[in-house]
GROMACS .gro file of C-alpha atoms in nm:
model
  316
    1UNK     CA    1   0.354   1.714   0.966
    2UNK     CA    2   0.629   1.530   1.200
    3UNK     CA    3   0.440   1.227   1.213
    4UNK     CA    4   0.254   1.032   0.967
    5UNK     CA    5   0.114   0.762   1.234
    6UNK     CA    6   0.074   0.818   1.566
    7UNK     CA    7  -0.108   0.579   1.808
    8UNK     CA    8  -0.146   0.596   2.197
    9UNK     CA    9  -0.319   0.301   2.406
   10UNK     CA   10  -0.420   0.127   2.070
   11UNK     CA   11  -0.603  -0.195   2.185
   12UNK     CA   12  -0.776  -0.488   1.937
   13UNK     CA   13  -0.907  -0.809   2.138
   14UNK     CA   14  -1.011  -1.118   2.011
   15UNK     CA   15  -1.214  -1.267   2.270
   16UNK     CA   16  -0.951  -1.331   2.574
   17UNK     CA   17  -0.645  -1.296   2.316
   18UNK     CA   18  -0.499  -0.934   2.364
   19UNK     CA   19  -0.334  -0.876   1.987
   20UNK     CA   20  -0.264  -0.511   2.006
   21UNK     CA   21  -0.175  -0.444   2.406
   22UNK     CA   22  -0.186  -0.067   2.456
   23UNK     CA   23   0.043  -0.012   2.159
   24UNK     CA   24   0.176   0.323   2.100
   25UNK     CA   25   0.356   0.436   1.783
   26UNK     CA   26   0.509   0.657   1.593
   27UNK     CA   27   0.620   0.703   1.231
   28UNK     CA   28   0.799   1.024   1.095
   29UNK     CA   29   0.676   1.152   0.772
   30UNK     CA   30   0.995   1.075   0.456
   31UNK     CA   31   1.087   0.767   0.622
   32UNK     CA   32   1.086   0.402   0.526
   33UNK     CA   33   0.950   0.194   0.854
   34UNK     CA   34   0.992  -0.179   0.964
   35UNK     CA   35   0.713  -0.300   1.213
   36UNK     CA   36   0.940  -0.613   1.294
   37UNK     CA   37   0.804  -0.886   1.538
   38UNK     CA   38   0.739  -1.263   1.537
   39UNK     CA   39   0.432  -1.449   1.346
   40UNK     CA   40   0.162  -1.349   1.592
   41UNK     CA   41   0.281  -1.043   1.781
   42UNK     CA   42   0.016  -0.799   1.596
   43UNK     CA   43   0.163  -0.689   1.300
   44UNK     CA   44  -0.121  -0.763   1.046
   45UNK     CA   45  -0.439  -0.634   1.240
   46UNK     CA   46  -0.228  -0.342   1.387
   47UNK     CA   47  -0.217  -0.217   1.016
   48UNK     CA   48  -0.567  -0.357   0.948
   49UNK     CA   49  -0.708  -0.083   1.200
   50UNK     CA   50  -0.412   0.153   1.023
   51UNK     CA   51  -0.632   0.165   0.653
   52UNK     CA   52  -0.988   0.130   0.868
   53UNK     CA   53  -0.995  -0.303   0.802
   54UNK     CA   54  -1.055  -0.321   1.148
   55UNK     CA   55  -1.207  -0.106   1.452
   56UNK     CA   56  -1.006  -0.087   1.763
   57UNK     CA   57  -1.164  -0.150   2.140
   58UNK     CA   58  -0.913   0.131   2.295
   59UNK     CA   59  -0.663   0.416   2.242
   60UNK     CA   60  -0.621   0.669   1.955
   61UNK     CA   61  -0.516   0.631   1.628
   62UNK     CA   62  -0.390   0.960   1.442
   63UNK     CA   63  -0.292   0.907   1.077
   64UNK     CA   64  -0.153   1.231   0.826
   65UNK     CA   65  -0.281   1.406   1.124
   66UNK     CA   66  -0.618   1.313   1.166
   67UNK     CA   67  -0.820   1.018   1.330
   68UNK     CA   68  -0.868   0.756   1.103
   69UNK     CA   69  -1.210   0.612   1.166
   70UNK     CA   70  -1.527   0.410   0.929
   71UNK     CA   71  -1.635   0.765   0.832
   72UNK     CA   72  -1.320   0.981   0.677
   73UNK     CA   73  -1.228   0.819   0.346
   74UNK     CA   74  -1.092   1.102   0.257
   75UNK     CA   75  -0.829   1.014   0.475
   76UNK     CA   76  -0.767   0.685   0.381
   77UNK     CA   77  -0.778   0.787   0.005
   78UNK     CA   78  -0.452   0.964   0.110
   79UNK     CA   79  -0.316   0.595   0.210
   80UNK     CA   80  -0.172   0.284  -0.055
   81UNK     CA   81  -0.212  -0.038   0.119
   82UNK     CA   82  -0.083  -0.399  -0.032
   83UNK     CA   83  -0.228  -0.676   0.226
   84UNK     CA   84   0.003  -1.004   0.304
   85UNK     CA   85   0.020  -1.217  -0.031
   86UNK     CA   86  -0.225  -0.999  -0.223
   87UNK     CA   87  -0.516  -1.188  -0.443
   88UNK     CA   88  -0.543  -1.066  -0.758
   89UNK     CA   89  -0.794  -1.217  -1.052
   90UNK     CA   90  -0.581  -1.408  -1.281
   91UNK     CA   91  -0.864  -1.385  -1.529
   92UNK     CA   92  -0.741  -0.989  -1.593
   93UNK     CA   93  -0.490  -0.791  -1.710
   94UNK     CA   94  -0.285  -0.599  -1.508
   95UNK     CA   95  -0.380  -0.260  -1.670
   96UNK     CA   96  -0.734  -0.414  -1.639
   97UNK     CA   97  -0.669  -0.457  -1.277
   98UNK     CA   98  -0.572  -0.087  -1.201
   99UNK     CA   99  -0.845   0.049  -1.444
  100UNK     CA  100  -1.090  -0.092  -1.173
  101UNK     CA  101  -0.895   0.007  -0.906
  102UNK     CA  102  -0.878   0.401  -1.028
  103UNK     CA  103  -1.238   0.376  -1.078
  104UNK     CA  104  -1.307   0.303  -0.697
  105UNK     CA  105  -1.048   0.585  -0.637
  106UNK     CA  106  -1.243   0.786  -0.785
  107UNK     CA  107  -0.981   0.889  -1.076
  108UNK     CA  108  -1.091   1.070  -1.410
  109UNK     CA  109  -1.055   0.784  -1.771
  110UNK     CA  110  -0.791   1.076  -1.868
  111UNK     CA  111  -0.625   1.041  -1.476
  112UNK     CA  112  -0.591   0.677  -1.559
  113UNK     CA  113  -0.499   0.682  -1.878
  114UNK     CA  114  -0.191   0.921  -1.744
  115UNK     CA  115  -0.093   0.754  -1.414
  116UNK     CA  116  -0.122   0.330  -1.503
  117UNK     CA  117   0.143   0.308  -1.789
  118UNK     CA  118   0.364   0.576  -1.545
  119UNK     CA  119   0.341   0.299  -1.252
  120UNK     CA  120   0.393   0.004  -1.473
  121UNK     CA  121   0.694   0.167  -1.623
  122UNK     CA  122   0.794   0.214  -1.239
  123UNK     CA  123   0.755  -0.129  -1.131
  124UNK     CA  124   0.940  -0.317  -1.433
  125UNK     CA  125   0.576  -0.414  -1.566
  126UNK     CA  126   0.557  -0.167  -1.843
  127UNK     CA  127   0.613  -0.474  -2.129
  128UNK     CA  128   0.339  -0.716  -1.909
  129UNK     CA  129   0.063  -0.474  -1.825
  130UNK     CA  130  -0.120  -0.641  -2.148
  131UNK     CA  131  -0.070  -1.042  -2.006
  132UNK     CA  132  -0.309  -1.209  -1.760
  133UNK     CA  133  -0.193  -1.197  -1.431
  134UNK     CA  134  -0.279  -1.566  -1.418
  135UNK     CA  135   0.091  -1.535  -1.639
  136UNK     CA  136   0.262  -1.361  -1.343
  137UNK     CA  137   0.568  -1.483  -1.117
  138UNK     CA  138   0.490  -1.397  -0.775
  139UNK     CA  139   0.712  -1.168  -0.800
  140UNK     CA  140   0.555  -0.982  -1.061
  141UNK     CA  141   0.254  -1.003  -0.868
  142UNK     CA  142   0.363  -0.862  -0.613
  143UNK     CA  143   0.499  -0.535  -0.803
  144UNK     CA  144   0.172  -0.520  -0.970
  145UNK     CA  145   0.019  -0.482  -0.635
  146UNK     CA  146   0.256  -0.228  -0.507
  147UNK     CA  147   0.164  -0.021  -0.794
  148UNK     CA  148  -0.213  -0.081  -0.697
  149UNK     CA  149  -0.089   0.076  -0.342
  150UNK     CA  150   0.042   0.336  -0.571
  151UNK     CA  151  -0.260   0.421  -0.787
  152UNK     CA  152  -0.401   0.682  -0.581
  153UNK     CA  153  -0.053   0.926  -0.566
  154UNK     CA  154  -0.050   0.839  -0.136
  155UNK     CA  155   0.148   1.010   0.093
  156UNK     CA  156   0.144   0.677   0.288
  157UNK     CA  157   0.198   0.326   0.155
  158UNK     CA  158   0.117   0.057   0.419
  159UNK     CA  159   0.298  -0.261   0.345
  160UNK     CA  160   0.221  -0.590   0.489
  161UNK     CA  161   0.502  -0.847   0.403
  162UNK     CA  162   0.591  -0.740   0.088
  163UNK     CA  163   0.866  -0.989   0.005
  164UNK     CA  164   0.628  -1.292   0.139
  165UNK     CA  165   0.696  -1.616  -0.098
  166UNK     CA  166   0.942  -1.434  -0.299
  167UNK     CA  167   1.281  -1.598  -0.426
  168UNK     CA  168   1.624  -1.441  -0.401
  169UNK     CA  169   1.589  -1.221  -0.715
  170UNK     CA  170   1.179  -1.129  -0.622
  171UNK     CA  171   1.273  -0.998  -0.281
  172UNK     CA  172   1.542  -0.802  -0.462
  173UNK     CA  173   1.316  -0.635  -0.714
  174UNK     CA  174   1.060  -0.532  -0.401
  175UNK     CA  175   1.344  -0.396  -0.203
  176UNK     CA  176   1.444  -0.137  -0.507
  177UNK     CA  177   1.116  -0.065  -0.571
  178UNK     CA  178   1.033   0.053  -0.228
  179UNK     CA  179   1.390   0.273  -0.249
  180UNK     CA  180   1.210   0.404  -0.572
  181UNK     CA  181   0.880   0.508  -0.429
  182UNK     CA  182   1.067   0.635  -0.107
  183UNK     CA  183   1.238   0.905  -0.338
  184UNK     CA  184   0.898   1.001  -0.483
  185UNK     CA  185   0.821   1.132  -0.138
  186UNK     CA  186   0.626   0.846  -0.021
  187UNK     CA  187   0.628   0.727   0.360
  188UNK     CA  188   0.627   0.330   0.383
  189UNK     CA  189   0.575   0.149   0.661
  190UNK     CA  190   0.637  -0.212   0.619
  191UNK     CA  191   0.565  -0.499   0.831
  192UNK     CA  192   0.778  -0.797   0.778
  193UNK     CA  193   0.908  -1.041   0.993
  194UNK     CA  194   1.249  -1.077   0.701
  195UNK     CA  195   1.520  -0.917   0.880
  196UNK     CA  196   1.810  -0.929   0.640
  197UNK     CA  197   1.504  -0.742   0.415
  198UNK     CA  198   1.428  -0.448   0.621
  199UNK     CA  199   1.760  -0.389   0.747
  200UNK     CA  200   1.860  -0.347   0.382
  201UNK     CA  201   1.565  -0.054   0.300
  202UNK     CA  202   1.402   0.095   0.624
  203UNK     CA  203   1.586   0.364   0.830
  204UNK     CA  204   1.350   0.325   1.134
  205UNK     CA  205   1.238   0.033   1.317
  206UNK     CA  206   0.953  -0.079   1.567
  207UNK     CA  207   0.970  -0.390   1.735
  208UNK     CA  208   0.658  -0.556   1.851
  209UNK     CA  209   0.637  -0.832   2.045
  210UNK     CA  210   0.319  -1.004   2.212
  211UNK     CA  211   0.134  -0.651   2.052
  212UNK     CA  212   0.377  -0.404   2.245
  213UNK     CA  213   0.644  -0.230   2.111
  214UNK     CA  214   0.955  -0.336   2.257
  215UNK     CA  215   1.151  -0.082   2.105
  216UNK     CA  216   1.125   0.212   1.833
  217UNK     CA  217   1.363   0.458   1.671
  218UNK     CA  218   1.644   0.516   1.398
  219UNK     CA  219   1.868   0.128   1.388
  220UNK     CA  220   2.142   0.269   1.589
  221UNK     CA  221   1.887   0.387   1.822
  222UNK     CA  222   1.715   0.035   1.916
  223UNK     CA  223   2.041  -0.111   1.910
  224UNK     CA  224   2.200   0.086   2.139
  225UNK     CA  225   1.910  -0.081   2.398
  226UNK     CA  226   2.089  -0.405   2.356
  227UNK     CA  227   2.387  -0.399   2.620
  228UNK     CA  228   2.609  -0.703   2.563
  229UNK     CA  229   2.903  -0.715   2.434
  230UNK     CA  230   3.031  -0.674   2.077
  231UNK     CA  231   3.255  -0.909   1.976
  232UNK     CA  232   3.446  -0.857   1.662
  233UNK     CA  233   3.563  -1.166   1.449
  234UNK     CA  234   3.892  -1.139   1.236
  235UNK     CA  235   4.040  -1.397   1.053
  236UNK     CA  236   4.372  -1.420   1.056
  237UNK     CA  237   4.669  -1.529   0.841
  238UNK     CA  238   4.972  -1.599   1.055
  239UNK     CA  239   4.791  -1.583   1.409
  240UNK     CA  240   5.001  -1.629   1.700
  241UNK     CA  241   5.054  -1.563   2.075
  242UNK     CA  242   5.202  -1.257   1.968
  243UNK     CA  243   4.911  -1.098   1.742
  244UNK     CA  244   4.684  -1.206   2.076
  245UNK     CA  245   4.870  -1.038   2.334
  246UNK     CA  246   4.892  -0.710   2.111
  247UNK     CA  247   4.509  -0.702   2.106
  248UNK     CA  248   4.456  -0.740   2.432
  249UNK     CA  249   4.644  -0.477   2.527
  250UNK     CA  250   4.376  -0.247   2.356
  251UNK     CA  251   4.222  -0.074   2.644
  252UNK     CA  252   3.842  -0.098   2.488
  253UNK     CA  253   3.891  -0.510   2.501
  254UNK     CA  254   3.723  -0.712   2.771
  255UNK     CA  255   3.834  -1.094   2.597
  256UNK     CA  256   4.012  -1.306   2.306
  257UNK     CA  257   3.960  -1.601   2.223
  258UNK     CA  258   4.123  -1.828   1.899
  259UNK     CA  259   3.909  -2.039   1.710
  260UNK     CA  260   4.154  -2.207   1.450
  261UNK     CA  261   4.239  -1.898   1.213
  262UNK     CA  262   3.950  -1.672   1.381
  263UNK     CA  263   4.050  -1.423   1.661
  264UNK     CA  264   3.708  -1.324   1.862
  265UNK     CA  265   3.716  -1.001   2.027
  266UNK     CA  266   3.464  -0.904   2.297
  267UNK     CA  267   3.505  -0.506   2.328
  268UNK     CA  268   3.312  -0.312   2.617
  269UNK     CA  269   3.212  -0.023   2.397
  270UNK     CA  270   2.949  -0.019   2.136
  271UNK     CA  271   3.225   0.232   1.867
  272UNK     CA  272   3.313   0.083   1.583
  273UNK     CA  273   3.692  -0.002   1.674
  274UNK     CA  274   3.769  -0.253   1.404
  275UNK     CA  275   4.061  -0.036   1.240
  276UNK     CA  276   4.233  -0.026   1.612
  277UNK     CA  277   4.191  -0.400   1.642
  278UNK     CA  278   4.305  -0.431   1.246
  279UNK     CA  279   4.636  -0.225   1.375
  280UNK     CA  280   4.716  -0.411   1.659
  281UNK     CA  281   4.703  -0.753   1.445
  282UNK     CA  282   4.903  -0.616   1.220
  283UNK     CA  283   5.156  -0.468   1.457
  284UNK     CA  284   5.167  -0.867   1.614
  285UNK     CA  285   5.274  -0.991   1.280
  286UNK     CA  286   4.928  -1.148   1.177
  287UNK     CA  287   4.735  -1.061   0.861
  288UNK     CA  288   4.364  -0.974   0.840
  289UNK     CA  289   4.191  -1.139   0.601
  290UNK     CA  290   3.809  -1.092   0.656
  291UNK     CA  291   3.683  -0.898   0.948
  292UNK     CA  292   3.352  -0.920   1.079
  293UNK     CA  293   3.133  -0.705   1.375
  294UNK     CA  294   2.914  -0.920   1.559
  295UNK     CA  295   2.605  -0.842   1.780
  296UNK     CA  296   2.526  -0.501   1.563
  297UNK     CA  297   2.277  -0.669   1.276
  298UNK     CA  298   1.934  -0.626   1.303
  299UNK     CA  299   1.887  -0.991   1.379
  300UNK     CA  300   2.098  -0.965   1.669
  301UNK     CA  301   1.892  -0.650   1.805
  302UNK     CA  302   1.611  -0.801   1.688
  303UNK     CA  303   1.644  -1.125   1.971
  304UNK     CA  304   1.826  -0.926   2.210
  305UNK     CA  305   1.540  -0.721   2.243
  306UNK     CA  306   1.319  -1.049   2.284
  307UNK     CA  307   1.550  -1.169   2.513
  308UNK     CA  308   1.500  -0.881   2.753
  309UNK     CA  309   1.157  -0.861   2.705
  310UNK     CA  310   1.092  -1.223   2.766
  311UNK     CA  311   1.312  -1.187   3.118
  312UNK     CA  312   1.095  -0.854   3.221
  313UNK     CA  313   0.852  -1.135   3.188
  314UNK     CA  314   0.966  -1.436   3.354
  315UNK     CA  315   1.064  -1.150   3.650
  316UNK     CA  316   0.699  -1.045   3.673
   0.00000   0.00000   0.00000
């Protein structure tokens, strides 16, 4: 199948607040998937009516090509799910932990026996699976849950902020670990609101804002939706009048400007034309030192796309 979640017209309520606003989405199969927005724009219950948590007051939801509703577990026995900041007993172990878990699933004592030390090996828990989880980081938490989402062999893991409370080195280990399970087959789609994070694993986005999608597609896609200008930063050993007029004379560049040893460059096309700009320093006598593109990360997509939305807004 193309798609591993499809919704049209999706609509949750709570009371007069509107969380999910006619949301439609889409999520290819072999892909890992960011569901970006701000705290509050829907994230959480859209994936709560994703795994059956929560029932929906309009649209469709499709998921692994059927209709997820209260009565098909045997579709949502197809799905891993790890909820924000999961809970788990610290009175257990964490083989103890998935021993219960793969006897809700269902799963044969000789299915268990085979598939928890493979997923603790996987998640850098192989050594720990015999400590209390009351003895866990939160990072190690946290990889014990994703291989709770795991347990079941999905062919969709739904993750809700999966590097949540994590330190530096935590949000690291998650990160891999989700390239890991991506190259078992798995789909992911992630909701976080850590930008730096999912620009660094997911290769398709969705935006949601106010519980609409503001935008959805490959990175390059959604960014291309932002029109300003780029502006490339370059600092610069030996920067003169010189080294300024050369770049201007670059017919892509709209603007320079010098800020001490940084030359900014606004450029009216959305190419990657640091190399020209690099030349045409060089050929002005100056020396590149660092050179940066500005107005391409995901952060800068990500509140560009705000931006717009919150003007459609303000126009209405």
């Amino acid at each position: 199948m193309e798609f591993v979640i499809e919704t049209a017209n999706l609509t949750k309520k709570y009371g007069n607040l509107v969380a999910v606003d006619e949301l439609d989405l889409k999520v290819k199969a072999d892909t890992i998937h960011g569901f970006l927005g701000p705290n509050g724009a829907g994230k959480t219950t859209t994936l709560k009516i994703l795994v059956g948590l929560l029932k929906p007051d309009g649209g469709s939801v499709n998921v692994l090509g059927q209709d997820i509703g209260w009565d098909k577990p045997h579709v949502r026995s197809r799905i891993g799910y790890m909820p924000e900041l999961p809970k788990l007993p610290k009175h257990l172990k964490g083989t103890e932990l998935l021993d219960i878990y793969g006897r809700m699933y269902g799963m044969t004592k000789q299915a268990r026996e085979k598939q928890i030390p493979k997923l603790l090996d996987m998640v850098g828990l192989k050594e720990r699976g015999n400590d209390l989880i009351g003895k866990y980081s939160k990072g190690m938490q946290q990889r014990l849950g994703m291989a709770q989402a795991l347990l079941n062999e999905p062919e969709l893991v739904i993750l809700d902020e999966p590097g949540l409370g994590l330190d530096p080195v935590g949000m690291v280990e998650v990160r891999d670990l989700m390239k890991e399970m991506a190259k078992e087959g798995v789909t992911i789609f992630l909701s976080s609101h850590l930008l730096h994070e999912v620009e660094q694993v997911c290769t398709h986005v969705t935006v949601i804002n106010k519980g609409v999608a503001v935008a959805s597609g490959t990175f390059k896609q959604i960014s291309a939706k932002v029109r300003g200008p780029l502006t490339i930063e370059a600092e610069v050993d030996k920067l003169s009048e010189a080294v300024i007029k050369k770049v201007k004379e670059l017919p892509f560049v709209t603007d320079v400007s010098k800020d001490g040893k940084k030359l900014l460059v606004e450029v009216k096309t959305r190419d990657d034309v640091r190399s020209e700009v690099s030349q045409a320093i060089t050929a002005g006598g100056g020396i590149v030192i660092d050179m940066n593109l500005k107005g391409e990360s995901l952060e800068d997509v990500f509140m560009g796309l705000l931006a717009k939305r919150k003007k459609k807004e303000v126009v209405k």
